[in-house]
Amino acid sequence: MTLKDKSYRLVELRQVIAETESKQKEALAPLKLERDAIQEEIMKNLKRSGQFSARFDFGTVSRAVRKTLQVLDEKKVIETLKSKGLDGEYTSIQLNDLFTSSLAKEIVKSGEALEGTEIVEKEYISVSKPSAKEEKRKVNLMNN
């Protein structure tokens, strides 16, 4: 296969992949909308009944909270990092990936946001399936 043939095949493959991904995205859109609507209904039902989870034979549905750090004012965050001597590690001209992947997670864990940031909580539905090894029913053995 010549360079020209390989290049032509590459162009063809990229086009087919792009078309397939587009069709897949279209096919998934209504399913994702239905999923989101059902998750919202489950969340409302769990809240209304005061439950945090519901256990079924096919799995456990739970309310969970995801905490993320949202940067409101990047300049203030950089100034705060500079005052703590952390600017060289977590910034360049702007906040870098190390800030997002490392320090932001530690800030969320500690619960103390830096100036210019806030910790945002988002409630979501978590679904866990039972292990094939575990008994689906809870068994209590009592000694008599």
PDB file of C-alpha atoms in Angstrom:
ATOM      1  CA  MET A   1       0.000   0.000   0.000  1.00  0.00           C
ATOM      2  CA  THR A   2       1.521   3.331  -1.048  1.00  0.00           C
ATOM      3  CA  LEU A   3       1.516   6.526   0.972  1.00  0.00           C
ATOM      4  CA  LYS A   4      -1.214   7.868  -1.290  1.00  0.00           C
ATOM      5  CA  ASP A   5      -3.346   4.732  -0.746  1.00  0.00           C
ATOM      6  CA  LYS A   6      -2.843   4.864   3.026  1.00  0.00           C
ATOM      7  CA  SER A   7      -3.700   8.560   3.117  1.00  0.00           C
ATOM      8  CA  TYR A   8      -6.840   8.004   1.047  1.00  0.00           C
ATOM      9  CA  ARG A   9      -7.886   5.141   3.345  1.00  0.00           C
ATOM     10  CA  LEU A  10      -7.285   7.334   6.396  1.00  0.00           C
ATOM     11  CA  VAL A  11      -9.566  10.026   4.969  1.00  0.00           C
ATOM     12  CA  GLU A  12     -12.237   7.401   4.257  1.00  0.00           C
ATOM     13  CA  LEU A  13     -11.998   5.936   7.757  1.00  0.00           C
ATOM     14  CA  ARG A  14     -12.241   9.330   9.421  1.00  0.00           C
ATOM     15  CA  GLN A  15     -15.342  10.144   7.393  1.00  0.00           C
ATOM     16  CA  VAL A  16     -17.014   6.806   8.206  1.00  0.00           C
ATOM     17  CA  ILE A  17     -16.168   7.191  11.900  1.00  0.00           C
ATOM     18  CA  ALA A  18     -17.566  10.737  11.993  1.00  0.00           C
ATOM     19  CA  GLU A  19     -20.797   9.644  10.277  1.00  0.00           C
ATOM     20  CA  THR A  20     -21.181   6.625  12.581  1.00  0.00           C
ATOM     21  CA  GLU A  21     -20.577   8.725  15.701  1.00  0.00           C
ATOM     22  CA  SER A  22     -23.149  11.258  14.478  1.00  0.00           C
ATOM     23  CA  LYS A  23     -25.761   8.525  13.924  1.00  0.00           C
ATOM     24  CA  GLN A  24     -24.958   7.017  17.300  1.00  0.00           C
ATOM     25  CA  LYS A  25     -25.372  10.385  18.982  1.00  0.00           C
ATOM     26  CA  GLU A  26     -28.762  10.846  17.314  1.00  0.00           C
ATOM     27  CA  ALA A  27     -29.883   7.351  18.361  1.00  0.00           C
ATOM     28  CA  LEU A  28     -28.790   7.906  21.969  1.00  0.00           C
ATOM     29  CA  ALA A  29     -30.390  11.348  22.405  1.00  0.00           C
ATOM     30  CA  PRO A  30     -33.983  10.150  23.104  1.00  0.00           C
ATOM     31  CA  LEU A  31     -32.710   7.377  25.393  1.00  0.00           C
ATOM     32  CA  LYS A  32     -30.684   9.880  27.408  1.00  0.00           C
ATOM     33  CA  LEU A  33     -33.704  12.188  27.704  1.00  0.00           C
ATOM     34  CA  GLU A  34     -35.827   9.307  29.012  1.00  0.00           C
ATOM     35  CA  ARG A  35     -33.038   8.279  31.427  1.00  0.00           C
ATOM     36  CA  ASP A  36     -32.753  11.823  32.781  1.00  0.00           C
ATOM     37  CA  ALA A  37     -36.532  12.108  33.267  1.00  0.00           C
ATOM     38  CA  ILE A  38     -36.721   8.787  35.121  1.00  0.00           C
ATOM     39  CA  GLN A  39     -33.729   9.687  37.309  1.00  0.00           C
ATOM     40  CA  GLU A  40     -35.446  12.949  38.228  1.00  0.00           C
ATOM     41  CA  GLU A  41     -38.651  11.081  39.152  1.00  0.00           C
ATOM     42  CA  ILE A  42     -36.702   8.594  41.278  1.00  0.00           C
ATOM     43  CA  MET A  43     -34.895  11.468  43.013  1.00  0.00           C
ATOM     44  CA  LYS A  44     -38.215  13.176  43.809  1.00  0.00           C
ATOM     45  CA  ASN A  45     -39.741   9.926  45.090  1.00  0.00           C
ATOM     46  CA  LEU A  46     -36.759   9.194  47.342  1.00  0.00           C
ATOM     47  CA  LYS A  47     -36.777  12.744  48.734  1.00  0.00           C
ATOM     48  CA  ARG A  48     -40.540  12.751  49.256  1.00  0.00           C
ATOM     49  CA  SER A  49     -40.368   9.473  51.206  1.00  0.00           C
ATOM     50  CA  GLY A  50     -37.282  10.554  53.164  1.00  0.00           C
ATOM     51  CA  GLN A  51     -35.202   7.692  51.801  1.00  0.00           C
ATOM     52  CA  PHE A  52     -31.593   7.818  50.703  1.00  0.00           C
ATOM     53  CA  SER A  53     -31.685   4.485  48.905  1.00  0.00           C
ATOM     54  CA  ALA A  54     -33.985   1.715  47.770  1.00  0.00           C
ATOM     55  CA  ARG A  55     -32.839  -1.885  47.493  1.00  0.00           C
ATOM     56  CA  PHE A  56     -34.241  -4.247  44.880  1.00  0.00           C
ATOM     57  CA  ASP A  57     -33.267  -7.701  43.671  1.00  0.00           C
ATOM     58  CA  PHE A  58     -31.593  -6.188  40.584  1.00  0.00           C
ATOM     59  CA  GLY A  59     -29.649  -3.529  42.479  1.00  0.00           C
ATOM     60  CA  THR A  60     -29.677  -0.571  44.839  1.00  0.00           C
ATOM     61  CA  VAL A  61     -30.689   2.933  43.783  1.00  0.00           C
ATOM     62  CA  SER A  62     -29.180   5.666  45.967  1.00  0.00           C
ATOM     63  CA  ARG A  63     -29.154   9.422  46.274  1.00  0.00           C
ATOM     64  CA  ALA A  64     -25.561  10.605  46.195  1.00  0.00           C
ATOM     65  CA  VAL A  65     -23.811  13.969  46.253  1.00  0.00           C
ATOM     66  CA  ARG A  66     -20.940  15.010  44.017  1.00  0.00           C
ATOM     67  CA  LYS A  67     -18.922  17.993  45.203  1.00  0.00           C
ATOM     68  CA  THR A  68     -16.897  20.016  42.723  1.00  0.00           C
ATOM     69  CA  LEU A  69     -14.884  23.184  42.971  1.00  0.00           C
ATOM     70  CA  GLN A  70     -16.124  25.995  40.770  1.00  0.00           C
ATOM     71  CA  VAL A  71     -13.750  28.843  39.986  1.00  0.00           C
ATOM     72  CA  LEU A  72     -15.645  32.131  40.116  1.00  0.00           C
ATOM     73  CA  ASP A  73     -12.714  34.528  39.820  1.00  0.00           C
ATOM     74  CA  GLU A  74      -9.525  33.011  38.439  1.00  0.00           C
ATOM     75  CA  LYS A  75      -7.437  36.105  39.228  1.00  0.00           C
ATOM     76  CA  LYS A  76      -8.390  35.939  42.920  1.00  0.00           C
ATOM     77  CA  VAL A  77      -7.552  32.248  43.036  1.00  0.00           C
ATOM     78  CA  ILE A  78      -4.124  32.880  41.471  1.00  0.00           C
ATOM     79  CA  GLU A  79      -3.487  35.722  43.959  1.00  0.00           C
ATOM     80  CA  THR A  80      -4.447  33.424  46.852  1.00  0.00           C
ATOM     81  CA  LEU A  81      -2.151  30.686  45.552  1.00  0.00           C
ATOM     82  CA  LYS A  82       0.681  33.226  45.195  1.00  0.00           C
ATOM     83  CA  SER A  83       0.196  34.371  48.800  1.00  0.00           C
ATOM     84  CA  LYS A  84       0.514  30.719  49.911  1.00  0.00           C
ATOM     85  CA  GLY A  85       3.562  30.111  47.709  1.00  0.00           C
ATOM     86  CA  LEU A  86       1.707  27.625  45.496  1.00  0.00           C
ATOM     87  CA  ASP A  87       1.534  29.675  42.290  1.00  0.00           C
ATOM     88  CA  GLY A  88       4.518  28.027  40.594  1.00  0.00           C
ATOM     89  CA  GLU A  89       3.057  24.563  40.989  1.00  0.00           C
ATOM     90  CA  TYR A  90      -0.606  25.166  40.134  1.00  0.00           C
ATOM     91  CA  THR A  91      -0.514  28.139  37.754  1.00  0.00           C
ATOM     92  CA  SER A  92       1.226  29.407  34.679  1.00  0.00           C
ATOM     93  CA  ILE A  93      -0.565  32.322  33.025  1.00  0.00           C
ATOM     94  CA  GLN A  94      -3.786  30.739  34.260  1.00  0.00           C
ATOM     95  CA  LEU A  95      -4.759  27.819  36.476  1.00  0.00           C
ATOM     96  CA  ASN A  96      -3.296  24.611  35.071  1.00  0.00           C
ATOM     97  CA  ASP A  97      -4.412  20.979  34.879  1.00  0.00           C
ATOM     98  CA  LEU A  98      -2.540  20.106  38.076  1.00  0.00           C
ATOM     99  CA  PHE A  99      -4.750  22.578  39.935  1.00  0.00           C
ATOM    100  CA  THR A 100      -7.866  20.860  38.585  1.00  0.00           C
ATOM    101  CA  SER A 101      -6.677  17.289  39.031  1.00  0.00           C
ATOM    102  CA  SER A 102      -4.981  17.671  42.401  1.00  0.00           C
ATOM    103  CA  LEU A 103      -5.454  20.810  44.479  1.00  0.00           C
ATOM    104  CA  ALA A 104      -9.124  21.323  43.596  1.00  0.00           C
ATOM    105  CA  LYS A 105      -9.908  17.792  44.832  1.00  0.00           C
ATOM    106  CA  GLU A 106      -8.062  18.439  48.097  1.00  0.00           C
ATOM    107  CA  ILE A 107      -9.949  21.718  48.553  1.00  0.00           C
ATOM    108  CA  VAL A 108     -13.267  19.903  48.079  1.00  0.00           C
ATOM    109  CA  LYS A 109     -12.226  17.214  50.595  1.00  0.00           C
ATOM    110  CA  SER A 110     -11.282  19.825  53.187  1.00  0.00           C
ATOM    111  CA  GLY A 111     -14.488  21.767  52.578  1.00  0.00           C
ATOM    112  CA  GLU A 112     -12.653  25.101  52.693  1.00  0.00           C
ATOM    113  CA  ALA A 113     -12.876  26.945  49.370  1.00  0.00           C
ATOM    114  CA  LEU A 114     -10.195  29.418  48.317  1.00  0.00           C
ATOM    115  CA  GLU A 115     -11.097  33.034  47.717  1.00  0.00           C
ATOM    116  CA  GLY A 116     -12.574  33.226  44.218  1.00  0.00           C
ATOM    117  CA  THR A 117     -13.969  29.680  44.334  1.00  0.00           C
ATOM    118  CA  GLU A 118     -16.971  27.880  45.751  1.00  0.00           C
ATOM    119  CA  ILE A 119     -17.755  24.249  46.415  1.00  0.00           C
ATOM    120  CA  VAL A 120     -20.813  23.174  44.441  1.00  0.00           C
ATOM    121  CA  GLU A 121     -22.853  20.128  45.438  1.00  0.00           C
ATOM    122  CA  LYS A 122     -24.907  18.250  42.879  1.00  0.00           C
ATOM    123  CA  GLU A 123     -27.207  15.451  43.912  1.00  0.00           C
ATOM    124  CA  TYR A 124     -27.468  12.518  41.529  1.00  0.00           C
ATOM    125  CA  ILE A 125     -28.713   8.940  41.372  1.00  0.00           C
ATOM    126  CA  SER A 126     -26.235   6.119  41.866  1.00  0.00           C
ATOM    127  CA  VAL A 127     -27.110   2.569  40.848  1.00  0.00           C
ATOM    128  CA  SER A 128     -25.144  -0.401  42.128  1.00  0.00           C
ATOM    129  CA  LYS A 129     -25.718  -3.937  40.989  1.00  0.00           C
ATOM    130  CA  PRO A 130     -25.434  -6.829  43.426  1.00  0.00           C
ATOM    131  CA  SER A 131     -22.380  -9.010  43.168  1.00  0.00           C
ATOM    132  CA  ALA A 132     -22.964 -12.405  41.594  1.00  0.00           C
ATOM    133  CA  LYS A 133     -21.254 -13.972  44.620  1.00  0.00           C
ATOM    134  CA  GLU A 134     -23.485 -12.325  47.206  1.00  0.00           C
ATOM    135  CA  GLU A 135     -26.898 -13.493  48.239  1.00  0.00           C
ATOM    136  CA  LYS A 136     -29.451 -10.927  47.058  1.00  0.00           C
ATOM    137  CA  ARG A 137     -31.472 -11.301  50.220  1.00  0.00           C
ATOM    138  CA  LYS A 138     -30.113 -10.311  53.567  1.00  0.00           C
ATOM    139  CA  VAL A 139     -29.917 -13.398  55.758  1.00  0.00           C
ATOM    140  CA  ASN A 140     -29.825 -13.161  59.561  1.00  0.00           C
ATOM    141  CA  LEU A 141     -29.027 -16.254  61.549  1.00  0.00           C
ATOM    142  CA  MET A 142     -30.196 -16.230  65.147  1.00  0.00           C
ATOM    143  CA  ASN A 143     -28.719 -18.465  67.824  1.00  0.00           C
ATOM    144  CA  ASN A 144     -31.338 -20.229  69.906  1.00  0.00           C
TER     145      ASN A 144
END
